[in-house]
Tab-separated table of C-alpha atoms in Angstrom:
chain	number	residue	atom	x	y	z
A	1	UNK	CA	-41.497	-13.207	25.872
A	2	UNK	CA	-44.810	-13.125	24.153
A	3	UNK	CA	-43.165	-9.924	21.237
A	4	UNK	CA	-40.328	-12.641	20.840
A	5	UNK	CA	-42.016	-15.692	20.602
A	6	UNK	CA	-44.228	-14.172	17.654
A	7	UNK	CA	-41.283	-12.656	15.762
A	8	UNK	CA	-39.343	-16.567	16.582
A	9	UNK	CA	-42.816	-17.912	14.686
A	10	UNK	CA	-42.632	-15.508	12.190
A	11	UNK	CA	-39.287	-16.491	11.208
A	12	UNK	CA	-39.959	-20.355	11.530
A	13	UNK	CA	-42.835	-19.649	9.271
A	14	UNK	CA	-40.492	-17.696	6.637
A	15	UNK	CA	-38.142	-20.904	6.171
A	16	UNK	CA	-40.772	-23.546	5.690
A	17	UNK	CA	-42.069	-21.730	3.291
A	18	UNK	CA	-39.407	-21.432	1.369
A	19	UNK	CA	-38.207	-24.888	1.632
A	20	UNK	CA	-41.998	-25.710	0.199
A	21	UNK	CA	-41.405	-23.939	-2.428
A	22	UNK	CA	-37.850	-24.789	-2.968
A	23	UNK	CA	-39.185	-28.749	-2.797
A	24	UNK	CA	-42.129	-28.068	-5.104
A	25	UNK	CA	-39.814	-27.009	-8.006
A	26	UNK	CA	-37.657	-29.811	-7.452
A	27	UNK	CA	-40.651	-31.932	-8.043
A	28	UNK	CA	-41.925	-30.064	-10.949
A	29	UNK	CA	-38.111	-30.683	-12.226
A	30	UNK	CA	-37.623	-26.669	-11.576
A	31	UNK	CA	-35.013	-26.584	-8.919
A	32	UNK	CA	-32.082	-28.755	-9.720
A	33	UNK	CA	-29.733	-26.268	-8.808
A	34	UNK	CA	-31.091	-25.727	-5.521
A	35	UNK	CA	-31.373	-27.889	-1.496
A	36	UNK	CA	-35.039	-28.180	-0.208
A	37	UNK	CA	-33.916	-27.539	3.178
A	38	UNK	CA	-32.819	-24.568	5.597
A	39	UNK	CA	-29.470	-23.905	3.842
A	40	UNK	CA	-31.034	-23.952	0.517
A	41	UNK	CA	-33.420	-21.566	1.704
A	42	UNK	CA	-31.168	-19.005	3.913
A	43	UNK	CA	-29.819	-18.889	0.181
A	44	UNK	CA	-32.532	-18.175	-1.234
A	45	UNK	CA	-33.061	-15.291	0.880
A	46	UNK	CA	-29.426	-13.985	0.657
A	47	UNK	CA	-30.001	-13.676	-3.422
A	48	UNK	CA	-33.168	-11.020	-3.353
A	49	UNK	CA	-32.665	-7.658	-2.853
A	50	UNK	CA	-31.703	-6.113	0.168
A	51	UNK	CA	-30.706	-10.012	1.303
A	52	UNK	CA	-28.275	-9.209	3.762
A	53	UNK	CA	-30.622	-7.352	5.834
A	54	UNK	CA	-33.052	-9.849	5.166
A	55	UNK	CA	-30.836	-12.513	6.598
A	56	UNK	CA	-29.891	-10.408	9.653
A	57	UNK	CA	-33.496	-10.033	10.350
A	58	UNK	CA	-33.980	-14.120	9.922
A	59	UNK	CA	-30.721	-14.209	12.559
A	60	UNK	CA	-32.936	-11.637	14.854
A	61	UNK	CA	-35.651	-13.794	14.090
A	62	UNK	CA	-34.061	-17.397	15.064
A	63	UNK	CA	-32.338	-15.838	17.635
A	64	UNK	CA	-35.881	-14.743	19.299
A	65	UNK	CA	-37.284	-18.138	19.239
A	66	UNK	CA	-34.651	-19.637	20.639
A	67	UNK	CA	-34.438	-17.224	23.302
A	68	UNK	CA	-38.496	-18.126	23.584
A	69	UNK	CA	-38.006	-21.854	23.719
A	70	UNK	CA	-34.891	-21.368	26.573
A	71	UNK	CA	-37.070	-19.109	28.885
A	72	UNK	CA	-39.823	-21.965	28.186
A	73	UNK	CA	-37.151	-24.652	29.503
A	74	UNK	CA	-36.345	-22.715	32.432
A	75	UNK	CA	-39.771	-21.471	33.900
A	76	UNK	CA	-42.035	-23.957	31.810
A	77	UNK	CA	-44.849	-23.073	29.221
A	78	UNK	CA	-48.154	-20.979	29.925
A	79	UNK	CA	-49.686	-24.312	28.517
A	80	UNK	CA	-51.384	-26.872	30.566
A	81	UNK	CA	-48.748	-29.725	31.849
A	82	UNK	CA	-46.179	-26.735	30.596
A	83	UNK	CA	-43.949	-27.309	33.727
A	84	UNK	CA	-43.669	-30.880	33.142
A	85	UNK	CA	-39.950	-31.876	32.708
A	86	UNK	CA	-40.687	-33.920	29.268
A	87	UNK	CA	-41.888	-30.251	28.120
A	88	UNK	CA	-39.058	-28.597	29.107
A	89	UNK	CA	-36.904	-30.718	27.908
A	90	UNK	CA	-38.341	-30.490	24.484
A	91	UNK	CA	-38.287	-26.775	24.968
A	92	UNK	CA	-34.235	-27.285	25.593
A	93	UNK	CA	-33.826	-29.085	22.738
A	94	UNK	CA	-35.484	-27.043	20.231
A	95	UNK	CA	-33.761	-23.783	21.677
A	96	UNK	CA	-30.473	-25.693	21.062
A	97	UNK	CA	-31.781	-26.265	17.755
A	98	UNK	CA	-32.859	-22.701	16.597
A	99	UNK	CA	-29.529	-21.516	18.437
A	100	UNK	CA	-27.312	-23.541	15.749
A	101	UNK	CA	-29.729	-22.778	12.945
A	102	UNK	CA	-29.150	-19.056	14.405
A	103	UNK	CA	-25.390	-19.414	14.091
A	104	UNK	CA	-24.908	-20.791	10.793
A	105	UNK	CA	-27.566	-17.936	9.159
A	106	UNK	CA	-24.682	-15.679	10.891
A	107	UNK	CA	-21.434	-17.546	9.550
A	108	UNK	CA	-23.423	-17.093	5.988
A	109	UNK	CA	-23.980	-13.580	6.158
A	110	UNK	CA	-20.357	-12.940	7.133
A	111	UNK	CA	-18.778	-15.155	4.619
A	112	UNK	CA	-20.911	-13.195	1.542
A	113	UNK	CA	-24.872	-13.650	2.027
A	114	UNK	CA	-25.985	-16.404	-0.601
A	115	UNK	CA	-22.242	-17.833	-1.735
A	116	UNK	CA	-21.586	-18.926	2.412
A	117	UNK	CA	-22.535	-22.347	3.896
A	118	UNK	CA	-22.369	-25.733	3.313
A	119	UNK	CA	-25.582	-27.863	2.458
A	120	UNK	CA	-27.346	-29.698	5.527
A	121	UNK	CA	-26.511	-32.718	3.825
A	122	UNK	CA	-22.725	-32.304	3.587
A	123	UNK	CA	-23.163	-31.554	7.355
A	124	UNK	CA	-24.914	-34.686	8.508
A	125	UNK	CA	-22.858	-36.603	6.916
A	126	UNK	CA	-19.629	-34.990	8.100
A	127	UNK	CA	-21.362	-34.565	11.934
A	128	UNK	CA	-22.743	-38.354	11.175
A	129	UNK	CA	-18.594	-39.676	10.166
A	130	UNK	CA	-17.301	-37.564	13.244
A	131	UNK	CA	-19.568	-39.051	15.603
A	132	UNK	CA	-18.821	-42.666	14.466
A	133	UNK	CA	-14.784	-42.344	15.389
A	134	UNK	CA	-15.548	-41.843	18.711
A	135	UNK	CA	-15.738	-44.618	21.299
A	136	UNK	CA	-19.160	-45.743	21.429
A	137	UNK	CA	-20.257	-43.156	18.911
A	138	UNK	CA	-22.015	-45.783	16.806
A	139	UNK	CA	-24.319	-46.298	19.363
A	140	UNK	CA	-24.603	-42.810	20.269
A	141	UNK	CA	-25.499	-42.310	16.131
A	142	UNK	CA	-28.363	-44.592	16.858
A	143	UNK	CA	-29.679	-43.267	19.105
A	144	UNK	CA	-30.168	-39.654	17.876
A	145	UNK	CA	-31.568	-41.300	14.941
A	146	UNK	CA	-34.396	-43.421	16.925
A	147	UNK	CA	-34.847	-40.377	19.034
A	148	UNK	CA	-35.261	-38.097	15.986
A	149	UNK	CA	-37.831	-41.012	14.624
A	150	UNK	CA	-39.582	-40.983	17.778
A	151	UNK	CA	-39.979	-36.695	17.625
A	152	UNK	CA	-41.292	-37.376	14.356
A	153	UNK	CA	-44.109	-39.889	15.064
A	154	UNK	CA	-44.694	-37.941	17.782
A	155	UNK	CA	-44.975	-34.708	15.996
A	156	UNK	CA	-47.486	-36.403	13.369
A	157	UNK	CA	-49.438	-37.514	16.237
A	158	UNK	CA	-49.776	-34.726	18.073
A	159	UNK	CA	-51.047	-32.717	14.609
A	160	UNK	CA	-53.649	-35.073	13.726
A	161	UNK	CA	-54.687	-34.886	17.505
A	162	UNK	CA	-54.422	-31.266	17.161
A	163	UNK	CA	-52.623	-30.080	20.345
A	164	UNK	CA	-50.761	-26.969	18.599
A	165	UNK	CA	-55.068	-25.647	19.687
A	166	UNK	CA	-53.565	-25.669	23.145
A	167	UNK	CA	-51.217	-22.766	22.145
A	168	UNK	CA	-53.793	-21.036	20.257
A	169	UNK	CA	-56.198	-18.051	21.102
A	170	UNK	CA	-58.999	-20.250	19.127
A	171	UNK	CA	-61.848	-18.322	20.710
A	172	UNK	CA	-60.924	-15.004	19.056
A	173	UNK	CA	-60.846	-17.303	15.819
A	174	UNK	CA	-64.536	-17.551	13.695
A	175	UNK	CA	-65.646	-20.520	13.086
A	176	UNK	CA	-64.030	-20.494	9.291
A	177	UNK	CA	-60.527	-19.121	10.483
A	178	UNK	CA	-60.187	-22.227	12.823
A	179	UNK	CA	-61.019	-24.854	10.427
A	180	UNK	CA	-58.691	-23.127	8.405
A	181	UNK	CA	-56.167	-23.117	10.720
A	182	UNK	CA	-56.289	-26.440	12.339
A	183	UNK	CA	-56.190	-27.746	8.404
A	184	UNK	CA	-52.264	-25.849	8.859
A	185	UNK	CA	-51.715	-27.558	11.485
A	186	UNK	CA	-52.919	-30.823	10.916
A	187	UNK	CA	-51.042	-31.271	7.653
A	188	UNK	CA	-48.518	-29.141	8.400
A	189	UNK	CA	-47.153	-31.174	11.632
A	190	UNK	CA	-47.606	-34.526	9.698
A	191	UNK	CA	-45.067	-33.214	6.643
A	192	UNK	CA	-42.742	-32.518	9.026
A	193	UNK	CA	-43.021	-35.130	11.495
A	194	UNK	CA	-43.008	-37.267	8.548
A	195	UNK	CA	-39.448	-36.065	7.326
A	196	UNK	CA	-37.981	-35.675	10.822
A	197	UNK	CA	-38.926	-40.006	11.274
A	198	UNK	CA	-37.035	-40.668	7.643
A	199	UNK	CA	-34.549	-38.518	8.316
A	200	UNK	CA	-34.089	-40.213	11.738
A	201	UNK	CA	-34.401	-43.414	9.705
A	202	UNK	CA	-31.330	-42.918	7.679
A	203	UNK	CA	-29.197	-41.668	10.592
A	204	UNK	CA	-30.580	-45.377	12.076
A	205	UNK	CA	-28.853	-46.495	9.045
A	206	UNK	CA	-25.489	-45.178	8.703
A	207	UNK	CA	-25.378	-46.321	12.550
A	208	UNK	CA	-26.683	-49.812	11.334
A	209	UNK	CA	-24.060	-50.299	8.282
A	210	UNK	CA	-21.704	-47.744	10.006
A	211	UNK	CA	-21.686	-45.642	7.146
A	212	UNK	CA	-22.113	-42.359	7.055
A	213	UNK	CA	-22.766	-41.771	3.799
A	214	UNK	CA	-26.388	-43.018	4.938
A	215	UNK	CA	-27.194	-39.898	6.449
A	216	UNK	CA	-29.384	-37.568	4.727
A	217	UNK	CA	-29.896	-34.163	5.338
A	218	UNK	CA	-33.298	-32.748	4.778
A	219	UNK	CA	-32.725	-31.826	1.081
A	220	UNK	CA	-31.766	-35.291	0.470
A	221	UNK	CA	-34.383	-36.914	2.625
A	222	UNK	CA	-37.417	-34.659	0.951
A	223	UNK	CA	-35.727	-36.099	-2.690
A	224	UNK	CA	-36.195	-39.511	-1.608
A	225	UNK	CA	-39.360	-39.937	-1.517
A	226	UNK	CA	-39.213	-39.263	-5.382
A	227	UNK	CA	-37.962	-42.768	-5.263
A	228	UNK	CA	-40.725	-44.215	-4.318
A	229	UNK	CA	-43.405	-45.694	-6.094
A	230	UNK	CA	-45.549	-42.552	-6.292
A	231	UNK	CA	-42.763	-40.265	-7.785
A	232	UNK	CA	-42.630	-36.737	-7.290
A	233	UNK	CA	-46.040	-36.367	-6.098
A	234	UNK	CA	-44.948	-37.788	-2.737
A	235	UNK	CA	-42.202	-35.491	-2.999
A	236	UNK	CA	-44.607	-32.736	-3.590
A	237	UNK	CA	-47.477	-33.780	-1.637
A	238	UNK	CA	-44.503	-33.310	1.336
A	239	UNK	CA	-43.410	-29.798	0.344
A	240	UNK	CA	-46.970	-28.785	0.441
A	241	UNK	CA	-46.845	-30.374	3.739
A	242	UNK	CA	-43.462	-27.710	4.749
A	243	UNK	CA	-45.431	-25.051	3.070
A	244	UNK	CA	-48.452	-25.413	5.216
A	245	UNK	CA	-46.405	-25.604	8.294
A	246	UNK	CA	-44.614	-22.604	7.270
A	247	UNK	CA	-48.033	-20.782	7.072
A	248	UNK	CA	-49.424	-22.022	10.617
A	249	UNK	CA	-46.524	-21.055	11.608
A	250	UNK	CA	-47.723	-17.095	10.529
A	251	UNK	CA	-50.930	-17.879	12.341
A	252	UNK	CA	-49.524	-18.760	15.647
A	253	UNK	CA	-47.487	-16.175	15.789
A	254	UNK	CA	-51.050	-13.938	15.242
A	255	UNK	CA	-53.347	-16.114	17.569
A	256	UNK	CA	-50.191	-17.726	20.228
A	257	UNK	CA	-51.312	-17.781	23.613
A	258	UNK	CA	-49.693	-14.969	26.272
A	259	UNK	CA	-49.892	-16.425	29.845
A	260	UNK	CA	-52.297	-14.461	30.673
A	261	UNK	CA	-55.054	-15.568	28.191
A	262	UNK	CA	-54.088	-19.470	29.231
A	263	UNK	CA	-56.376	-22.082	30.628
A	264	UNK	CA	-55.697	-21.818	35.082
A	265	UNK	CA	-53.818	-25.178	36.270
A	266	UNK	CA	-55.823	-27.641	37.382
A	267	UNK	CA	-56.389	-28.076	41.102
């Protein structure tokens, strides 16, 4: 579990990279023909040379950390408080997540590498209009979107706490390396807590006005905040933000925590 939880990190780390980069030439005014978000990026990937068996390693990739985050669910974390059902829980969800992620990376390899898949935000908003038809779905639509604000708040606040140490081999760090580091982290978490809340936000939204135009994928949600006041450097200042994230994400998967180098349960 500790060989795939690295290569699932490794892979995280290779798409928020590139959707930092695909979001910082869409604020320079670079990158109107391409989505700041995981579609836009799988894309990306599928276009270089060799893609295809670039994007077959992302799939092993994905595929590992969801794997990681399931076995996590199932015999809790080598954290502290790692067996706590809240933990697990999370650990369900995001396995779920990087399982779906893992299956759509597939679908666009098969269909033709970087012509395949649809844009996240053509699938929220068909997901977001599929969900309101049902009985009750409104209500269900709200509340994925004020549980998706709540992971993001909660995601910010856990980076400027700086929990993701708890994961972290931080004594074989120096001194510089973990300032350096926990910088990643810190601003890293924040960007993307900060997009999962507005994206959560609009979701809250389109449930509101019943509407699901409303609902923004992350592409969409990142261009927003171009529409605010501060322009493009908000939109940039966020991408840095994914960028960041994507390169903690490298370092955890160099300094994560096996369960045997974690702290013993408390007694």
């Amino acid at each position: 579990m500790s060989v795939v939880a690295r290569v699932g990190l490794c892979a995280r780390g290779a798409i928020n990279v590139l959707v930092g980069v695909l979001a910082v030439r869409i604020g320079l005014g670079a990158g109107s023909g391409t989505e700041a978000d995981r579609s836009g990026a799988v894309r990306t990937i599928g276009e270089q040379p060799f893609g295809r068996v670039l994007l077959w390693a992302l799939v092993v990739g994905l595929a590992a950390m969801a794997l990681w985050r399931l076995s996590e669910a199932a015999f809790g974390s080598s954290v502290p408080g790692g067996d706590k059902w809240t933990r697990r829980l999370g650990s369900l969800v995001l396995a779920v997540f990087y399982a779906v992620i893992c299956v759509g990376v597939v679908q666009t390899v098969l269909v033709g590498g970087s012509s395949g898949g649809r844009s996240g935000n053509e699938t929220s908003k068909e997901y977001t209009a599929r969900v309101l038809g049902w009985p009750g779905g409104r209500l269900l639509v709200g509340v994925v979107g004020a549980v998706l604000v709540v992971v993001g708040v909660v995601m910010a606040v856990r980076a400027v706490m700086r929990k993701f140490e708890e994961d972290l081999q931080t004594g074989d760090m120096s001194p510089r390396t973990r300032r350096v580091v926990a910088l990643l982290g810190i601003v890293g978490g924040v960007a993307c807590g900060a997009a999962a809340a507005v994206s959560g936000l609009f979701i809250l939204l389109a449930a509101v006005k019943f509407d699901p135009s409303k609902a923004k994928g992350l592409d969409e949600t990142l261009r927003s905040f171009a529409d605010t006041p501060a322009g493009p450097v908000l939109l940039i200042a966020a991408a840095i933000g994914f960028l960041l994230f994507g390169l903690y994400s490298f370092c955890e998967a160099r300094w994560h925590k096996t369960p045997e180098q974690s702290d013993p349960p408390a007694r």
